[in-house]
Amino acid sequence: MKKIYLFGLILISFTTVFSQENKDFDAKLAKDLGADEYGMKTYVFCILKTGSNATATAEERQKYFEGHMANINKLAEEKKLVVAGPFMKNDKNYRGIFIFNCTTIEEARALVDSDPAVAANFFEAELTLWYSSAALMMVNENHNKIAKTKI
């Protein structure tokens, strides 16, 4: 009987030490951001690579890139695009990334295909599911507070 009691006491001590609640947990914020119990959620990560369109004029290129930026802003306002940004010059033909607030490749494909620069083959997109902090959903809101000049 003493062994069972001792085993139970050790088990309770072990689970108490290794499964403590987060004292900073905000249930409403977690729910609003779509977080799971670990504060994480599924996104779709997109790498934009240099596309096959190498024949466009400078004017055409400018028009498509203006549409590209307008689409980024639209998707960000809709909370479908969480993060976007260009890569610096590199030898992998990586041009930029998107992190989409969706849980399927199909939904992300529709979002990336709405980009005029992708549709015109200036970029090609590689998509993969990605699991990360739900706090990423707060990037755009906070970015607007620190950007002196809008892009």
PDB file of C-alpha atoms in Angstrom:
ATOM      1  CA  MET A   1       0.000   0.000   0.000  1.00  0.00           C
ATOM      2  CA  LYS A   2       2.857   2.360   0.870  1.00  0.00           C
ATOM      3  CA  LYS A   3       4.406   1.701  -2.544  1.00  0.00           C
ATOM      4  CA  ILE A   4       1.192   2.644  -4.347  1.00  0.00           C
ATOM      5  CA  TYR A   5       0.846   5.776  -2.234  1.00  0.00           C
ATOM      6  CA  LEU A   6       4.490   6.718  -2.885  1.00  0.00           C
ATOM      7  CA  PHE A   7       4.094   6.031  -6.618  1.00  0.00           C
ATOM      8  CA  GLY A   8       0.957   8.230  -6.734  1.00  0.00           C
ATOM      9  CA  LEU A   9       2.733  11.031  -4.889  1.00  0.00           C
ATOM     10  CA  ILE A  10       5.678  10.876  -7.285  1.00  0.00           C
ATOM     11  CA  LEU A  11       3.331  10.850 -10.281  1.00  0.00           C
ATOM     12  CA  ILE A  12       1.408  13.895  -9.029  1.00  0.00           C
ATOM     13  CA  SER A  13       4.669  15.742  -8.319  1.00  0.00           C
ATOM     14  CA  PHE A  14       6.021  14.899 -11.764  1.00  0.00           C
ATOM     15  CA  THR A  15       2.926  16.084 -13.630  1.00  0.00           C
ATOM     16  CA  THR A  16       2.737  19.250 -11.526  1.00  0.00           C
ATOM     17  CA  VAL A  17       6.333  20.177 -12.340  1.00  0.00           C
ATOM     18  CA  PHE A  18       6.123  19.480 -16.069  1.00  0.00           C
ATOM     19  CA  SER A  19       2.626  20.696 -16.939  1.00  0.00           C
ATOM     20  CA  GLN A  20       2.308  24.113 -15.393  1.00  0.00           C
ATOM     21  CA  GLU A  21      -0.224  26.591 -16.713  1.00  0.00           C
ATOM     22  CA  ASN A  22       1.098  29.777 -18.289  1.00  0.00           C
ATOM     23  CA  LYS A  23       0.279  32.594 -15.851  1.00  0.00           C
ATOM     24  CA  ASP A  24       0.254  35.106 -18.742  1.00  0.00           C
ATOM     25  CA  PHE A  25      -2.297  33.137 -20.793  1.00  0.00           C
ATOM     26  CA  ASP A  26      -5.000  35.327 -22.347  1.00  0.00           C
ATOM     27  CA  ALA A  27      -7.865  33.045 -23.436  1.00  0.00           C
ATOM     28  CA  LYS A  28      -9.671  35.758 -25.409  1.00  0.00           C
ATOM     29  CA  LEU A  29      -6.541  36.747 -27.339  1.00  0.00           C
ATOM     30  CA  ALA A  30      -5.719  33.091 -28.030  1.00  0.00           C
ATOM     31  CA  LYS A  31      -9.226  32.519 -29.376  1.00  0.00           C
ATOM     32  CA  ASP A  32      -9.167  35.739 -31.455  1.00  0.00           C
ATOM     33  CA  LEU A  33      -5.860  34.693 -33.050  1.00  0.00           C
ATOM     34  CA  GLY A  34      -6.958  31.103 -33.671  1.00  0.00           C
ATOM     35  CA  ALA A  35      -4.302  29.631 -31.363  1.00  0.00           C
ATOM     36  CA  ASP A  36      -4.251  26.048 -30.200  1.00  0.00           C
ATOM     37  CA  GLU A  37      -3.306  25.128 -26.619  1.00  0.00           C
ATOM     38  CA  TYR A  38       0.366  25.791 -27.407  1.00  0.00           C
ATOM     39  CA  GLY A  39      -0.303  29.250 -28.857  1.00  0.00           C
ATOM     40  CA  MET A  40       0.359  27.931 -32.366  1.00  0.00           C
ATOM     41  CA  LYS A  41      -1.644  27.587 -35.581  1.00  0.00           C
ATOM     42  CA  THR A  42      -1.285  26.375 -39.153  1.00  0.00           C
ATOM     43  CA  TYR A  43      -0.355  28.773 -41.955  1.00  0.00           C
ATOM     44  CA  VAL A  44       0.802  28.309 -45.527  1.00  0.00           C
ATOM     45  CA  PHE A  45       4.370  29.413 -46.201  1.00  0.00           C
ATOM     46  CA  CYS A  46       5.115  30.606 -49.739  1.00  0.00           C
ATOM     47  CA  ILE A  47       8.473  31.213 -51.367  1.00  0.00           C
ATOM     48  CA  LEU A  48       8.327  33.379 -54.473  1.00  0.00           C
ATOM     49  CA  LYS A  49      11.013  32.573 -57.025  1.00  0.00           C
ATOM     50  CA  THR A  50      11.966  34.328 -60.228  1.00  0.00           C
ATOM     51  CA  GLY A  51       9.411  33.341 -62.866  1.00  0.00           C
ATOM     52  CA  SER A  52       9.775  32.640 -66.556  1.00  0.00           C
ATOM     53  CA  ASN A  53       8.641  36.053 -67.867  1.00  0.00           C
ATOM     54  CA  ALA A  54      11.822  37.697 -69.131  1.00  0.00           C
ATOM     55  CA  THR A  55      10.345  39.565 -72.113  1.00  0.00           C
ATOM     56  CA  ALA A  56       8.208  42.238 -70.449  1.00  0.00           C
ATOM     57  CA  THR A  57       8.984  45.884 -71.058  1.00  0.00           C
ATOM     58  CA  ALA A  58       9.923  48.195 -68.192  1.00  0.00           C
ATOM     59  CA  GLU A  59       6.434  49.749 -68.356  1.00  0.00           C
ATOM     60  CA  GLU A  60       4.738  46.355 -68.196  1.00  0.00           C
ATOM     61  CA  ARG A  61       6.968  45.309 -65.306  1.00  0.00           C
ATOM     62  CA  GLN A  62       6.102  48.485 -63.385  1.00  0.00           C
ATOM     63  CA  LYS A  63       2.374  47.939 -63.962  1.00  0.00           C
ATOM     64  CA  TYR A  64       2.531  44.348 -62.688  1.00  0.00           C
ATOM     65  CA  PHE A  65       4.607  45.266 -59.650  1.00  0.00           C
ATOM     66  CA  GLU A  66       2.184  48.053 -58.737  1.00  0.00           C
ATOM     67  CA  GLY A  67      -0.557  45.418 -58.919  1.00  0.00           C
ATOM     68  CA  HIS A  68       1.615  43.079 -56.845  1.00  0.00           C
ATOM     69  CA  MET A  69       1.926  45.684 -54.060  1.00  0.00           C
ATOM     70  CA  ALA A  70      -1.790  46.564 -54.225  1.00  0.00           C
ATOM     71  CA  ASN A  71      -2.662  42.868 -53.896  1.00  0.00           C
ATOM     72  CA  ILE A  72      -0.323  42.470 -50.915  1.00  0.00           C
ATOM     73  CA  ASN A  73      -2.003  45.406 -49.173  1.00  0.00           C
ATOM     74  CA  LYS A  74      -5.502  44.076 -49.980  1.00  0.00           C
ATOM     75  CA  LEU A  75      -4.744  40.578 -48.658  1.00  0.00           C
ATOM     76  CA  ALA A  76      -3.107  42.030 -45.531  1.00  0.00           C
ATOM     77  CA  GLU A  77      -6.181  44.192 -44.835  1.00  0.00           C
ATOM     78  CA  GLU A  78      -8.351  41.079 -45.214  1.00  0.00           C
ATOM     79  CA  LYS A  79      -6.063  39.278 -42.705  1.00  0.00           C
ATOM     80  CA  LYS A  80      -5.336  36.600 -45.307  1.00  0.00           C
ATOM     81  CA  LEU A  81      -1.688  37.638 -45.677  1.00  0.00           C
ATOM     82  CA  VAL A  82       0.192  37.690 -42.389  1.00  0.00           C
ATOM     83  CA  VAL A  83       3.737  38.475 -43.530  1.00  0.00           C
ATOM     84  CA  ALA A  84       5.280  39.437 -46.855  1.00  0.00           C
ATOM     85  CA  GLY A  85       8.676  40.678 -47.827  1.00  0.00           C
ATOM     86  CA  PRO A  86      11.440  40.513 -50.393  1.00  0.00           C
ATOM     87  CA  PHE A  87      14.704  38.613 -50.133  1.00  0.00           C
ATOM     88  CA  MET A  88      17.935  40.408 -50.748  1.00  0.00           C
ATOM     89  CA  LYS A  89      19.880  39.429 -53.870  1.00  0.00           C
ATOM     90  CA  ASN A  90      20.752  35.727 -53.699  1.00  0.00           C
ATOM     91  CA  ASP A  91      21.889  32.846 -55.904  1.00  0.00           C
ATOM     92  CA  LYS A  92      18.730  30.763 -55.388  1.00  0.00           C
ATOM     93  CA  ASN A  93      16.371  32.981 -57.413  1.00  0.00           C
ATOM     94  CA  TYR A  94      14.362  33.579 -54.239  1.00  0.00           C
ATOM     95  CA  ARG A  95      12.457  36.840 -54.571  1.00  0.00           C
ATOM     96  CA  GLY A  96      10.220  36.973 -51.506  1.00  0.00           C
ATOM     97  CA  ILE A  97       7.939  35.244 -49.053  1.00  0.00           C
ATOM     98  CA  PHE A  98       4.291  35.243 -48.159  1.00  0.00           C
ATOM     99  CA  ILE A  99       2.815  33.682 -45.043  1.00  0.00           C
ATOM    100  CA  PHE A 100      -0.881  33.085 -45.600  1.00  0.00           C
ATOM    101  CA  ASN A 101      -3.490  32.805 -42.869  1.00  0.00           C
ATOM    102  CA  CYS A 102      -5.089  29.642 -44.193  1.00  0.00           C
ATOM    103  CA  THR A 103      -4.823  25.935 -43.541  1.00  0.00           C
ATOM    104  CA  THR A 104      -4.812  24.426 -47.043  1.00  0.00           C
ATOM    105  CA  ILE A 105      -2.499  24.656 -50.019  1.00  0.00           C
ATOM    106  CA  GLU A 106      -5.556  25.056 -52.262  1.00  0.00           C
ATOM    107  CA  GLU A 107      -6.766  28.180 -50.458  1.00  0.00           C
ATOM    108  CA  ALA A 108      -3.250  29.644 -50.486  1.00  0.00           C
ATOM    109  CA  ARG A 109      -2.899  28.834 -54.206  1.00  0.00           C
ATOM    110  CA  ALA A 110      -6.019  30.884 -54.933  1.00  0.00           C
ATOM    111  CA  LEU A 111      -4.596  33.790 -52.902  1.00  0.00           C
ATOM    112  CA  VAL A 112      -1.178  33.705 -54.550  1.00  0.00           C
ATOM    113  CA  ASP A 113      -2.778  33.368 -57.990  1.00  0.00           C
ATOM    114  CA  SER A 114      -4.650  36.639 -57.330  1.00  0.00           C
ATOM    115  CA  ASP A 115      -1.275  38.418 -57.540  1.00  0.00           C
ATOM    116  CA  PRO A 116      -0.831  40.039 -60.988  1.00  0.00           C
ATOM    117  CA  ALA A 117       2.949  39.482 -60.929  1.00  0.00           C
ATOM    118  CA  VAL A 118       2.421  35.764 -60.305  1.00  0.00           C
ATOM    119  CA  ALA A 119      -0.273  35.570 -62.996  1.00  0.00           C
ATOM    120  CA  ALA A 120       2.134  37.248 -65.454  1.00  0.00           C
ATOM    121  CA  ASN A 121       4.887  34.745 -64.546  1.00  0.00           C
ATOM    122  CA  PHE A 122       7.254  37.298 -63.008  1.00  0.00           C
ATOM    123  CA  PHE A 123       7.157  35.021 -59.960  1.00  0.00           C
ATOM    124  CA  GLU A 124       6.501  31.358 -59.401  1.00  0.00           C
ATOM    125  CA  ALA A 125       5.250  30.226 -56.010  1.00  0.00           C
ATOM    126  CA  GLU A 126       6.167  27.222 -53.873  1.00  0.00           C
ATOM    127  CA  LEU A 127       3.673  26.526 -51.077  1.00  0.00           C
ATOM    128  CA  THR A 128       3.928  24.383 -47.969  1.00  0.00           C
ATOM    129  CA  LEU A 129       1.989  24.035 -44.726  1.00  0.00           C
ATOM    130  CA  TRP A 130       3.721  25.679 -41.764  1.00  0.00           C
ATOM    131  CA  TYR A 131       3.049  25.559 -38.016  1.00  0.00           C
ATOM    132  CA  SER A 132       4.046  28.648 -36.045  1.00  0.00           C
ATOM    133  CA  SER A 133       3.006  31.084 -33.360  1.00  0.00           C
ATOM    134  CA  ALA A 134      -0.511  32.481 -33.669  1.00  0.00           C
ATOM    135  CA  ALA A 135       1.005  35.781 -32.490  1.00  0.00           C
ATOM    136  CA  LEU A 136       2.143  36.322 -36.097  1.00  0.00           C
ATOM    137  CA  MET A 137      -1.420  37.440 -36.696  1.00  0.00           C
ATOM    138  CA  MET A 138      -0.492  40.642 -34.845  1.00  0.00           C
ATOM    139  CA  VAL A 139       2.364  41.615 -37.183  1.00  0.00           C
ATOM    140  CA  ASN A 140       0.340  43.831 -39.543  1.00  0.00           C
ATOM    141  CA  GLU A 141      -1.397  45.663 -36.716  1.00  0.00           C
ATOM    142  CA  ASN A 142       1.925  46.379 -35.029  1.00  0.00           C
ATOM    143  CA  HIS A 143       3.747  47.138 -38.269  1.00  0.00           C
ATOM    144  CA  ASN A 144       1.289  49.950 -38.984  1.00  0.00           C
ATOM    145  CA  LYS A 145       2.230  51.479 -35.632  1.00  0.00           C
ATOM    146  CA  ILE A 146       5.953  51.596 -36.452  1.00  0.00           C
ATOM    147  CA  ALA A 147       5.997  52.398 -40.205  1.00  0.00           C
ATOM    148  CA  LYS A 148       6.533  56.115 -40.662  1.00  0.00           C
ATOM    149  CA  THR A 149       6.045  55.811 -44.441  1.00  0.00           C
ATOM    150  CA  LYS A 150       3.673  53.339 -46.117  1.00  0.00           C
ATOM    151  CA  ILE A 151       4.868  51.236 -49.036  1.00  0.00           C
TER     152      ILE A 151
END
